[in-house]
């Protein structure tokens, strides 16, 4: 199985979208079965090989060494995400605001902690810099712990009455 990007060579309608990535299954040396899924049985048709630019599969880099930095749990840091598992490709390798847990950290896009991104191990980050926003972190913890949970009364919906 290969992957390739469909190239619009002429205005001949094929049902494939130019620039879109497809799974390719060779049929001889000049043709591919093209599919949106990694299954040959779900192909959308057979197409000329010249209509695709084959993409070489990228090798995922190895995980960084397990070195957990010494960070104060009550402070906010800004750090750069340098690695993530292959399943988290949608998380960009950039700087985030983090709050330390034991061996992991919760990371956010903004210093107000409104745009939560996830919880990753600390050794996936580097260049830790303490920010002046650690008071905000403490006040958020106090608010969460001091507010009692709101319990609303719900009424059961009856679909059939006998």
Short mmCIF file of C-alpha atoms in Angstrom, two decimals:
data_model
loop_
_atom_site.label_atom_id
_atom_site.label_comp_id
_atom_site.label_asym_id
_atom_site.label_seq_id
_atom_site.Cartn_x
_atom_site.Cartn_y
_atom_site.Cartn_z
CA UNK A 1 0.00 0.00 0.00
CA UNK A 2 1.22 3.46 -0.92
CA UNK A 3 -0.09 6.95 -0.39
CA UNK A 4 -0.22 9.61 -3.06
CA UNK A 5 -1.59 13.03 -3.86
CA UNK A 6 -3.91 13.28 -6.83
CA UNK A 7 -2.62 15.62 -9.55
CA UNK A 8 -5.03 17.24 -11.99
CA UNK A 9 -3.29 16.59 -15.30
CA UNK A 10 -6.18 17.43 -17.60
CA UNK A 11 -9.80 18.44 -17.17
CA UNK A 12 -10.94 14.84 -17.48
CA UNK A 13 -13.41 14.29 -14.55
CA UNK A 14 -12.33 11.37 -12.37
CA UNK A 15 -14.24 11.97 -9.13
CA UNK A 16 -10.98 12.52 -7.25
CA UNK A 17 -10.13 15.85 -5.67
CA UNK A 18 -6.88 17.50 -6.84
CA UNK A 19 -4.36 17.90 -3.98
CA UNK A 20 -6.15 15.29 -1.82
CA UNK A 21 -4.24 12.33 -0.34
CA UNK A 22 -5.36 8.81 -1.31
CA UNK A 23 -4.28 5.27 -0.51
CA UNK A 24 -2.90 3.59 -3.62
CA UNK A 25 -2.82 -0.10 -4.47
CA UNK A 26 -0.71 -1.04 -7.53
CA UNK A 27 -2.34 -2.80 -10.47
CA UNK A 28 0.54 -3.47 -12.81
CA UNK A 29 3.20 -0.83 -13.31
CA UNK A 30 1.04 1.94 -14.82
CA UNK A 31 -2.16 1.88 -12.74
CA UNK A 32 -3.35 2.27 -9.14
CA UNK A 33 -6.55 1.48 -7.33
CA UNK A 34 -7.27 4.67 -5.35
CA UNK A 35 -9.10 4.68 -2.01
CA UNK A 36 -9.79 7.10 0.82
CA UNK A 37 -9.32 4.22 3.25
CA UNK A 38 -6.40 1.81 3.78
CA UNK A 39 -8.38 -1.06 2.26
CA UNK A 40 -8.06 -2.21 -1.33
CA UNK A 41 -11.67 -3.39 -1.31
CA UNK A 42 -12.97 0.14 -0.77
CA UNK A 43 -11.31 1.67 -3.83
CA UNK A 44 -12.97 4.39 -5.91
CA UNK A 45 -11.66 3.12 -9.22
CA UNK A 46 -8.52 2.40 -11.16
CA UNK A 47 -6.44 5.35 -12.36
CA UNK A 48 -3.25 6.00 -14.30
CA UNK A 49 -0.16 6.14 -12.11
CA UNK A 50 0.93 9.42 -13.73
CA UNK A 51 -2.06 11.13 -12.05
CA UNK A 52 -0.50 10.67 -8.58
CA UNK A 53 2.58 11.92 -6.77
CA UNK A 54 3.57 9.09 -4.45
CA UNK A 55 4.39 10.18 -0.89
CA UNK A 56 7.14 8.42 1.01
CA UNK A 57 6.00 7.42 4.47
CA UNK A 58 7.75 9.52 7.10
CA UNK A 59 9.51 7.76 9.95
CA UNK A 60 8.37 9.01 13.35
CA UNK A 61 11.25 10.33 15.51
CA UNK A 62 12.12 8.47 18.73
CA UNK A 63 10.79 9.65 22.09
CA UNK A 64 13.12 11.96 24.07
CA UNK A 65 15.00 10.61 27.08
CA UNK A 66 13.02 10.34 30.32
CA UNK A 67 14.43 13.34 32.19
CA UNK A 68 11.86 15.03 34.43
CA UNK A 69 12.80 18.64 35.24
CA UNK A 70 12.46 20.04 38.76
CA UNK A 71 9.47 22.37 38.63
CA UNK A 72 7.40 23.97 41.37
CA UNK A 73 3.87 22.55 41.34
CA UNK A 74 2.18 25.86 42.20
CA UNK A 75 3.76 27.89 39.40
CA UNK A 76 2.93 28.39 35.74
CA UNK A 77 5.59 27.76 33.12
CA UNK A 78 5.90 28.38 29.45
CA UNK A 79 7.56 25.50 27.61
CA UNK A 80 8.00 24.21 24.08
CA UNK A 81 6.45 20.89 23.07
CA UNK A 82 9.19 19.01 21.20
CA UNK A 83 7.63 15.55 20.72
CA UNK A 84 4.31 13.74 20.86
CA UNK A 85 3.08 10.28 19.98
CA UNK A 86 2.06 9.66 16.40
CA UNK A 87 -1.61 9.63 17.38
CA UNK A 88 -1.35 13.27 18.48
CA UNK A 89 -0.26 14.71 15.12
CA UNK A 90 -2.91 17.42 15.40
CA UNK A 91 -1.16 18.94 18.45
CA UNK A 92 1.34 21.47 17.13
CA UNK A 93 4.97 21.52 18.25
CA UNK A 94 5.00 25.01 19.75
CA UNK A 95 5.10 26.83 23.08
CA UNK A 96 2.34 26.27 25.64
CA UNK A 97 1.50 27.39 29.16
CA UNK A 98 1.82 24.44 31.50
CA UNK A 99 0.91 23.45 35.05
CA UNK A 100 2.93 20.62 36.53
CA UNK A 101 1.43 17.42 37.87
CA UNK A 102 3.64 14.58 39.17
CA UNK A 103 5.34 13.33 36.00
CA UNK A 104 2.97 14.99 33.53
CA UNK A 105 1.68 18.48 32.92
CA UNK A 106 -1.56 20.05 31.77
CA UNK A 107 -0.94 22.44 28.92
CA UNK A 108 -2.93 25.35 27.53
CA UNK A 109 -2.75 27.76 24.60
CA UNK A 110 -3.38 30.82 26.74
CA UNK A 111 -2.17 32.07 30.15
CA UNK A 112 -5.77 32.32 31.42
CA UNK A 113 -6.12 28.50 31.12
CA UNK A 114 -9.27 28.73 29.00
CA UNK A 115 -8.02 26.75 25.98
CA UNK A 116 -7.05 23.37 27.40
CA UNK A 117 -4.97 21.22 25.04
CA UNK A 118 -4.24 18.09 27.06
CA UNK A 119 -1.96 16.33 29.51
CA UNK A 120 1.42 15.07 28.30
CA UNK A 121 4.57 13.80 30.06
CA UNK A 122 6.98 16.52 31.15
CA UNK A 123 9.89 15.07 29.18
CA UNK A 124 8.06 15.90 25.92
CA UNK A 125 8.67 19.59 26.69
CA UNK A 126 11.82 21.72 26.89
CA UNK A 127 12.91 25.32 27.61
CA UNK A 128 10.82 25.77 30.76
CA UNK A 129 10.43 29.42 31.73
CA UNK A 130 8.48 30.57 34.75
CA UNK A 131 5.80 33.10 33.91
CA UNK A 132 4.44 35.85 36.12
CA UNK A 133 0.95 34.34 35.82
CA UNK A 134 1.38 31.82 38.67
CA UNK A 135 -1.01 33.86 40.87
CA UNK A 136 -3.76 33.19 38.32
CA UNK A 137 -3.09 29.47 38.64
CA UNK A 138 -3.48 29.61 42.44
CA UNK A 139 -6.70 31.62 42.21
CA UNK A 140 -8.17 29.12 39.73
CA UNK A 141 -7.42 26.25 42.14
CA UNK A 142 -9.03 28.18 45.01
CA UNK A 143 -12.20 28.89 42.98
CA UNK A 144 -12.58 25.28 41.95
CA UNK A 145 -12.10 23.97 45.48
CA UNK A 146 -14.32 26.59 47.16
CA UNK A 147 -17.39 26.37 44.89
CA UNK A 148 -19.80 23.60 45.87
CA UNK A 149 -21.16 21.56 42.99
CA UNK A 150 -24.48 22.78 41.62
CA UNK A 151 -27.15 20.09 41.64
CA UNK A 152 -30.17 20.69 39.49
CA UNK A 153 -33.39 18.75 39.74
CA UNK A 154 -34.37 16.79 36.67
CA UNK A 155 -37.69 15.22 35.87
CA UNK A 156 -37.83 11.85 34.14
CA UNK A 157 -39.40 12.01 30.70
CA UNK A 158 -42.09 9.42 30.15
CA UNK A 159 -42.50 8.26 26.58
CA UNK A 160 -45.27 5.75 27.18
CA UNK A 161 -47.84 5.96 29.92
CA UNK A 162 -49.72 2.80 30.81
#
